[in-house]
Amino acid sequence: MSYDAVVLISFGGPERPEDVLPFLANVTRGRNVPPDRLAEVAEHYQHFGGVSPINQQCRDLLAAIRADFAANGLDLPVYWGNRNWHPMLADTVAQLRDDGIRSALGFVTSAYGGYSSCRQYLEDISTARAAVGPDAPRIEKLRQYWDHPGFVEPHADAVANALATLDPGRRDSTRLVFTAHSIPVSMAASAGPQGGRYEAQLRETAALVAERAAPGLPYDLVWQSRSGPPQVPWLEPDVNDHLRALAADGVTSVVVSPIGFVSDHLEVVWDLDTEAAATAKQLGLDYVRAGTPGTDPRFVAMVRELVTERLNPADTAARRRLGTLPAWDTCPTGCCQPARRP
Ligand SMILES: CC1=C(CCC(=O)O)c2cc3nc(cc4[nH]c(cc5[nH]c(cc1n2)c(C)c5CCC(=O)O)c(CCC(=O)O)c4C)C(CCC(=O)O)=C3C
Ligand SMILES: [Fe+2]
């Protein structure tokens, strides 16, 4: 199989106050998100002047990937398209077609399996291709990278750096708290061919990061950014409830590491840096939030490695990974498909 382009595919976010509601309408179309939750989330965006940081983070990543490809002699053009806001993936696919691209590899800014993290990207790729028509290029999604060293190592260094800012005299009462986006329990159950893949991968990533950054320090995996109607169960505990439980147990200091994400987008700067930080302050906890990969050179190089391993499938030694959970290039049909959408 030969490929003539790479497409960076991300979530998208508004960059002007008037774009917030249309963006939220795109994200929640066909999903069961109550209006009061939407109003609350619109507030979070307006708090930052209606500008989500995620698009600029994608522009920075795009520039870094292009520079890394050029420096390493990988001669493939790199495009960018989003699932929920401009530049919209369908427009990018039309551009690829106009540029004569027949077959591309897609790098998504989500490391894990599951419906929201993987299958929805595949669905949106096929919707975008259908909108462009029969001469739309093929786009094959690159593999999930939860246990790739280019993802794990930047997270681990960020945790080590965050830990170094806390009082070493309180190390015995310090806790490492990993967070990821909560999802409906039903979605967690249908993640991967056997179910439970989103959580299992997050637990593997947490273990890989913890053993590198803070051997021996106790850690937990908890959830953030819960949405949906209150009667639908989502993964728990929420990070704020967890901080309360830790404080009640005598923990004095926490490092919060958002291993569920690749950049400091709104779910990080609002839900952690604003909300969880306020909860910690109320509780008298020392709180520090660890960084995300962003444009760390190892993360950028990982994108190139994921591409070159697909260009040279025989070179199995080039397929770097640290974990032991099952891995594959192409998700089976029906993988991560909830029986009934939440
Ligand atoms: C697993 C997961 C990831 C990680 C994987 C990945 O990165 O893709 C993720 C990322 C993100 N989620 C984001 C934003 C939003 N997510 C929402 C809603 C939802 N997320 C869900 C899951 C996830 N979300 C789910 C199950 C829903 C309920 C509705 C539905 O079933 O689809 C809503 C609607 C309002 C609300 O209810 O929160 C918004 C605005 C942004 C952009 C931030 C920015 O602008 O900087 C990013 C990166
Ligand atoms: Fe989300």
Coordinates of C-alpha atoms and ligand atoms in Angstrom, one line a residue:
M1 CA 0.0 0.0 0.0
S2 CA 1.4 3.5 -0.8
Y3 CA 0.3 6.7 0.7
D4 CA 0.8 10.3 -0.6
A5 CA -0.3 12.4 2.4
V6 CA -0.8 12.5 6.1
V7 CA -3.9 14.2 7.7
L8 CA -3.9 15.5 11.3
I9 CA -7.4 15.0 12.5
S10 CA -8.6 16.7 15.7
F11 CA -11.7 17.6 17.7
G12 CA -11.8 21.3 16.7
G13 CA -12.8 24.3 18.9
P14 CA -14.3 27.8 18.5
E15 CA -12.0 30.8 18.1
R16 CA -14.6 33.6 18.4
P17 CA -17.4 34.1 20.9
E18 CA -20.0 33.8 18.1
D19 CA -18.7 30.4 17.1
V20 CA -19.2 28.8 20.5
L21 CA -22.9 27.8 20.1
P22 CA -22.6 26.6 16.5
F23 CA -19.5 24.5 17.6
L24 CA -21.4 23.0 20.5
A25 CA -24.3 22.2 18.2
N26 CA -21.9 20.3 16.0
V27 CA -20.4 18.4 18.9
T28 CA -23.7 17.4 20.4
R29 CA -25.8 16.7 17.3
G30 CA -27.6 13.4 17.8
R31 CA -26.1 13.1 21.3
N32 CA -28.0 13.2 24.5
V33 CA -26.6 16.3 26.2
P34 CA -29.1 18.3 28.3
P35 CA -29.4 22.1 27.5
D36 CA -28.3 23.2 30.9
R37 CA -25.0 21.3 30.5
L38 CA -24.5 22.9 27.1
A39 CA -25.1 26.4 28.6
E40 CA -22.6 25.6 31.3
V41 CA -20.0 24.5 28.8
A42 CA -20.6 27.6 26.6
E43 CA -19.8 29.6 29.8
H44 CA -16.4 27.8 30.1
Y45 CA -15.6 28.8 26.5
Q46 CA -16.8 32.4 27.0
H47 CA -14.6 32.6 30.1
F48 CA -11.7 32.4 27.6
G49 CA -13.2 35.0 25.2
G50 CA -14.9 32.3 23.1
V51 CA -11.4 31.0 22.1
S52 CA -10.6 27.3 22.6
P53 CA -6.9 26.7 22.7
I54 CA -7.1 23.5 20.7
N55 CA -6.9 24.9 17.1
Q56 CA -3.7 26.9 17.8
Q57 CA -2.3 23.7 19.5
C58 CA -3.1 21.9 16.2
R59 CA -1.4 24.6 14.1
D60 CA 1.7 24.3 16.3
L61 CA 1.6 20.5 16.1
L62 CA 1.1 20.6 12.3
A63 CA 4.1 22.9 11.9
A64 CA 6.2 20.7 14.1
I65 CA 5.2 17.5 12.2
R66 CA 6.1 19.2 8.9
A67 CA 9.5 20.3 10.2
D68 CA 10.2 16.9 11.6
F69 CA 9.2 15.1 8.4
A70 CA 11.5 17.5 6.4
A71 CA 14.4 17.1 8.8
N72 CA 14.1 13.3 8.5
G73 CA 13.6 13.1 4.8
L74 CA 10.0 12.0 4.9
D75 CA 8.5 13.6 1.8
L76 CA 4.8 13.6 2.5
P77 CA 2.5 16.7 2.6
V78 CA 0.7 17.1 6.0
Y79 CA -2.9 18.4 6.1
W80 CA -5.2 19.3 9.0
G81 CA -9.0 18.8 9.5
N82 CA -11.3 18.8 12.5
R83 CA -14.4 16.8 13.4
N84 CA -16.4 19.6 14.9
W85 CA -15.0 23.0 13.8
H86 CA -13.1 24.7 11.0
P87 CA -11.0 23.7 9.3
M88 CA -13.7 21.0 8.9
L89 CA -12.5 17.6 7.8
A90 CA -14.8 17.5 4.7
D91 CA -13.1 20.7 3.4
T92 CA -9.7 19.2 4.0
V93 CA -10.7 16.0 2.2
A94 CA -11.9 18.1 -0.8
Q95 CA -8.5 19.9 -0.8
L96 CA -6.7 16.5 -0.8
R97 CA -8.7 15.5 -3.8
D98 CA -8.0 18.8 -5.6
D99 CA -4.3 18.3 -4.9
G100 CA -4.4 14.8 -6.5
I101 CA -4.0 12.8 -3.3
R102 CA -5.3 9.3 -3.7
S103 CA -4.5 7.7 -0.3
A104 CA -3.6 9.3 3.0
L105 CA -2.8 8.2 6.6
G106 CA -4.8 9.9 9.4
F107 CA -3.2 10.8 12.8
V108 CA -5.9 11.6 15.4
T109 CA -5.3 13.6 18.5
S110 CA -6.7 10.8 20.7
A111 CA -4.5 8.0 21.9
Y112 CA -7.1 5.5 23.0
G113 CA -9.8 3.1 21.9
G114 CA -13.5 3.6 22.5
Y115 CA -16.4 5.2 20.7
S116 CA -15.6 8.9 21.4
S117 CA -11.8 8.3 21.2
C118 CA -11.6 6.2 18.1
R119 CA -14.8 5.0 16.4
Q120 CA -16.3 8.5 16.1
Y121 CA -13.1 9.6 14.3
L122 CA -13.5 6.7 11.8
E123 CA -17.2 7.6 11.3
D124 CA -16.4 11.3 10.8
I125 CA -13.7 10.3 8.2
S126 CA -16.2 8.3 6.3
T127 CA -18.9 11.1 6.5
A128 CA -16.3 13.6 5.2
R129 CA -15.3 11.3 2.4
A130 CA -19.0 10.7 1.5
A131 CA -19.6 14.5 1.4
V132 CA -16.7 14.9 -1.1
G133 CA -18.0 12.0 -3.3
P134 CA -16.6 9.0 -5.2
D135 CA -13.2 10.6 -6.0
A136 CA -12.5 11.3 -2.3
P137 CA -9.1 9.9 -1.3
R138 CA -8.8 6.9 1.0
I139 CA -7.9 7.8 4.6
E140 CA -6.5 5.1 6.9
K141 CA -6.3 5.9 10.6
L142 CA -3.0 5.3 12.3
R143 CA -2.9 2.9 15.3
Q144 CA -3.9 3.9 18.8
Y145 CA -0.7 5.1 20.6
W146 CA -1.6 4.9 24.4
D147 CA 1.6 2.9 25.1
H148 CA 3.9 4.4 22.5
P149 CA 7.1 5.8 24.1
G150 CA 6.5 9.1 22.2
F151 CA 3.3 9.5 24.2
V152 CA 4.3 7.9 27.5
E153 CA 7.7 9.6 28.0
P154 CA 6.5 13.2 27.6
H155 CA 3.7 12.5 30.1
A156 CA 6.2 10.9 32.5
D157 CA 8.7 13.8 32.3
A158 CA 5.8 16.2 32.9
V159 CA 4.8 14.3 36.0
A160 CA 8.4 14.2 37.2
N161 CA 8.7 18.0 36.7
A162 CA 5.4 18.7 38.4
L163 CA 6.4 16.4 41.4
A164 CA 9.7 18.3 41.7
T165 CA 7.8 21.5 42.5
L166 CA 6.1 20.0 45.5
D167 CA 7.5 20.0 49.1
P168 CA 9.7 16.8 49.3
G169 CA 9.1 16.8 53.1
R170 CA 5.5 15.9 52.3
R171 CA 6.3 13.1 49.8
D172 CA 4.8 10.5 52.2
S173 CA 1.4 12.3 51.9
T174 CA 1.7 13.0 48.1
R175 CA -0.5 11.3 45.6
L176 CA -0.4 11.1 41.8
V177 CA -3.8 11.4 40.2
F178 CA -4.2 10.5 36.5
T179 CA -7.3 11.8 34.8
A180 CA -9.1 11.1 31.5
H181 CA -12.4 12.2 30.0
S182 CA -15.3 10.3 31.6
I183 CA -17.6 8.4 29.2
P184 CA -20.9 6.7 29.8
V185 CA -20.5 3.3 31.5
S186 CA -22.2 1.7 28.5
M187 CA -19.7 3.2 26.2
A188 CA -16.8 2.0 28.4
A189 CA -18.4 -1.5 28.3
S190 CA -18.4 -1.5 24.5
A191 CA -14.9 -0.1 23.9
G192 CA -12.8 -2.5 21.8
P193 CA -13.7 -5.9 20.5
Q194 CA -14.0 -7.4 23.9
G195 CA -15.2 -4.3 25.8
G196 CA -13.4 -2.3 28.5
R197 CA -10.6 -1.2 26.2
Y198 CA -10.7 2.6 27.0
E199 CA -10.2 1.9 30.7
A200 CA -7.7 -0.9 30.3
Q201 CA -5.5 1.3 28.0
L202 CA -5.7 4.2 30.5
R203 CA -4.7 1.9 33.3
E204 CA -1.8 0.6 31.3
T205 CA -0.7 4.2 30.4
A206 CA -1.0 5.3 34.0
A207 CA 1.2 2.4 35.2
L208 CA 3.8 3.1 32.4
V209 CA 3.9 6.8 33.3
A210 CA 3.9 6.3 37.1
E211 CA 6.7 3.7 37.0
R212 CA 8.9 6.1 35.0
A213 CA 8.1 9.4 36.8
A214 CA 7.5 8.4 40.4
P215 CA 8.3 4.8 41.3
G216 CA 6.7 3.8 44.5
L217 CA 4.4 6.8 44.7
P218 CA 0.7 5.7 45.0
Y219 CA -1.5 6.7 42.2
D220 CA -5.1 6.6 41.0
L221 CA -7.0 6.9 37.7
V222 CA -10.1 9.1 37.9
W223 CA -12.4 10.9 35.5
Q224 CA -13.2 14.5 34.5
S225 CA -15.5 16.5 32.3
R226 CA -18.6 14.3 32.7
S227 CA -21.5 15.3 30.4
G228 CA -24.9 13.8 29.6
P229 CA -28.1 13.6 31.6
P230 CA -27.6 12.9 35.4
Q231 CA -29.6 9.6 35.2
V232 CA -27.1 8.0 32.8
P233 CA -24.2 6.5 34.6
W234 CA -20.7 7.7 33.6
L235 CA -17.3 6.5 34.8
E236 CA -16.5 7.6 38.4
P237 CA -15.1 9.0 40.6
D238 CA -14.9 12.5 39.3
V239 CA -11.6 14.2 40.0
N240 CA -13.1 16.8 42.3
D241 CA -14.8 14.1 44.5
H242 CA -11.6 12.2 44.5
L243 CA -9.6 15.2 45.7
R244 CA -12.1 15.5 48.6
A245 CA -11.6 11.8 49.5
L246 CA -7.8 12.1 49.3
A247 CA -7.9 15.2 51.6
A248 CA -10.1 13.3 54.1
D249 CA -7.5 10.5 54.1
G250 CA -4.7 12.8 55.0
V251 CA -3.2 13.4 51.6
T252 CA -1.6 16.9 51.6
S253 CA -0.2 17.2 48.0
V254 CA -1.3 16.0 44.5
V255 CA 0.1 15.9 41.0
V256 CA -2.7 15.8 38.5
S257 CA -1.7 14.3 35.1
P258 CA -4.2 14.4 32.3
I259 CA -3.0 11.2 30.5
G260 CA -6.4 11.1 28.6
F261 CA -5.3 14.0 26.4
V262 CA -2.5 15.1 24.1
S263 CA -2.6 18.9 24.7
D264 CA -3.7 21.6 27.2
H265 CA -7.1 22.2 25.5
L266 CA -10.2 23.5 27.2
E267 CA -11.0 20.3 29.2
V268 CA -7.6 20.7 30.8
V269 CA -7.4 24.5 31.3
W270 CA -11.0 24.7 32.6
D271 CA -11.9 21.4 34.2
L272 CA -8.4 21.0 35.8
D273 CA -6.6 24.3 36.0
T274 CA -9.8 26.2 37.0
E275 CA -12.2 23.8 38.7
A276 CA -10.1 21.0 40.2
A277 CA -7.5 23.6 41.2
A278 CA -10.2 25.5 43.1
T279 CA -11.4 22.3 44.8
A280 CA -7.8 21.6 45.9
K281 CA -7.4 25.1 47.2
Q282 CA -10.6 24.8 49.2
L283 CA -9.3 21.6 50.7
G284 CA -5.9 23.1 51.5
L285 CA -4.2 20.6 49.2
D286 CA -0.9 21.5 47.4
Y287 CA -1.9 21.0 43.8
V288 CA 0.1 20.9 40.6
R289 CA -1.1 19.9 37.2
A290 CA 1.4 18.1 35.0
G291 CA 1.8 19.1 31.3
T292 CA 0.6 17.2 28.2
P293 CA 2.7 16.1 25.2
G294 CA 1.8 19.2 23.0
T295 CA 4.7 19.6 20.6
D296 CA 7.2 17.6 22.6
P297 CA 9.8 16.5 20.0
R298 CA 9.3 12.8 21.1
F299 CA 5.5 13.1 20.5
V300 CA 6.1 14.7 17.1
A301 CA 8.6 12.0 16.2
M302 CA 6.1 9.4 17.2
V303 CA 3.7 10.7 14.4
R304 CA 6.6 10.1 11.9
E305 CA 7.3 6.7 13.4
L306 CA 3.6 5.7 13.1
V307 CA 3.6 6.7 9.5
T308 CA 6.9 5.0 8.5
E309 CA 5.9 1.8 10.2
R310 CA 2.9 1.7 7.9
L311 CA 5.1 2.5 4.9
N312 CA 7.4 -0.4 5.9
P313 CA 5.2 -3.1 7.4
A314 CA 7.9 -5.7 7.2
D315 CA 10.1 -3.8 9.7
T316 CA 8.3 -5.1 12.9
A317 CA 11.2 -3.8 15.1
A318 CA 10.2 -0.3 14.2
R319 CA 6.8 -0.7 15.8
R320 CA 7.7 0.7 19.2
R321 CA 5.4 0.1 22.2
L322 CA 5.8 -0.3 25.9
G323 CA 2.6 -2.1 26.9
T324 CA 1.2 -5.6 26.6
L325 CA -2.5 -5.1 25.8
P326 CA -3.5 -6.3 22.3
A327 CA -2.7 -3.8 19.5
W328 CA -3.6 -3.6 15.8
D329 CA -3.4 -1.2 12.9
T330 CA -7.0 -1.4 11.7
C331 CA -10.0 -1.7 14.0
P332 CA -12.4 -4.5 13.2
T333 CA -15.8 -3.6 12.0
G334 CA -18.2 -2.9 14.9
C335 CA -15.3 -2.3 17.3
C336 CA -16.2 0.4 19.9
Q337 CA -19.7 0.6 18.6
P338 CA -22.2 1.1 21.5
A339 CA -25.2 -1.2 21.2
R340 CA -27.3 1.8 22.0
R341 CA -25.9 5.3 21.9
P342 CA -26.0 7.1 25.2
Ligands
LIG1 C1 -13.3 10.4 25.3 C2 -13.4 11.9 25.0 C3 -12.4 12.8 24.7 C4 -10.9 12.4 24.5 C5 -10.6 11.9 23.1 C6 -10.5 13.1 22.1 O1 -9.7 14.0 22.4 O2 -11.2 13.1 21.1 C7 -12.9 14.1 24.5 C8 -12.2 15.2 24.1 C9 -12.7 16.5 23.9 N1 -13.9 16.9 24.2 C10 -14.0 18.3 23.9 C11 -15.2 19.1 24.0 C12 -16.4 18.6 24.2 N2 -16.8 17.3 24.5 C13 -18.2 17.2 24.7 C14 -18.9 16.1 25.0 C15 -18.4 14.8 25.2 N3 -17.1 14.4 25.2 C16 -17.0 13.0 25.3 C17 -15.9 12.2 25.4 C18 -14.6 12.7 25.1 N4 -14.3 14.0 24.7 C19 -18.4 12.5 25.5 C20 -18.7 11.1 25.6 C21 -19.2 13.6 25.4 C22 -20.8 13.6 25.5 C23 -21.4 13.8 24.2 C24 -21.1 12.7 23.2 O3 -21.5 11.6 23.5 O4 -20.4 13.0 22.2 C25 -18.7 18.5 24.6 C26 -20.2 18.9 24.7 C27 -20.4 19.6 25.9 C28 -20.2 18.7 27.1 O5 -21.2 18.1 27.5 O6 -19.1 18.7 27.7 C29 -17.6 19.4 24.3 C30 -17.7 20.9 24.0 C31 -12.7 18.7 23.4 C32 -12.4 20.1 22.8 C33 -11.8 21.0 23.9 C34 -11.4 22.3 23.4 O7 -12.3 23.0 22.8 O8 -10.3 22.8 23.7 C35 -11.9 17.6 23.4 C36 -10.5 17.5 22.9
FE2 FE -15.5 15.7 24.9

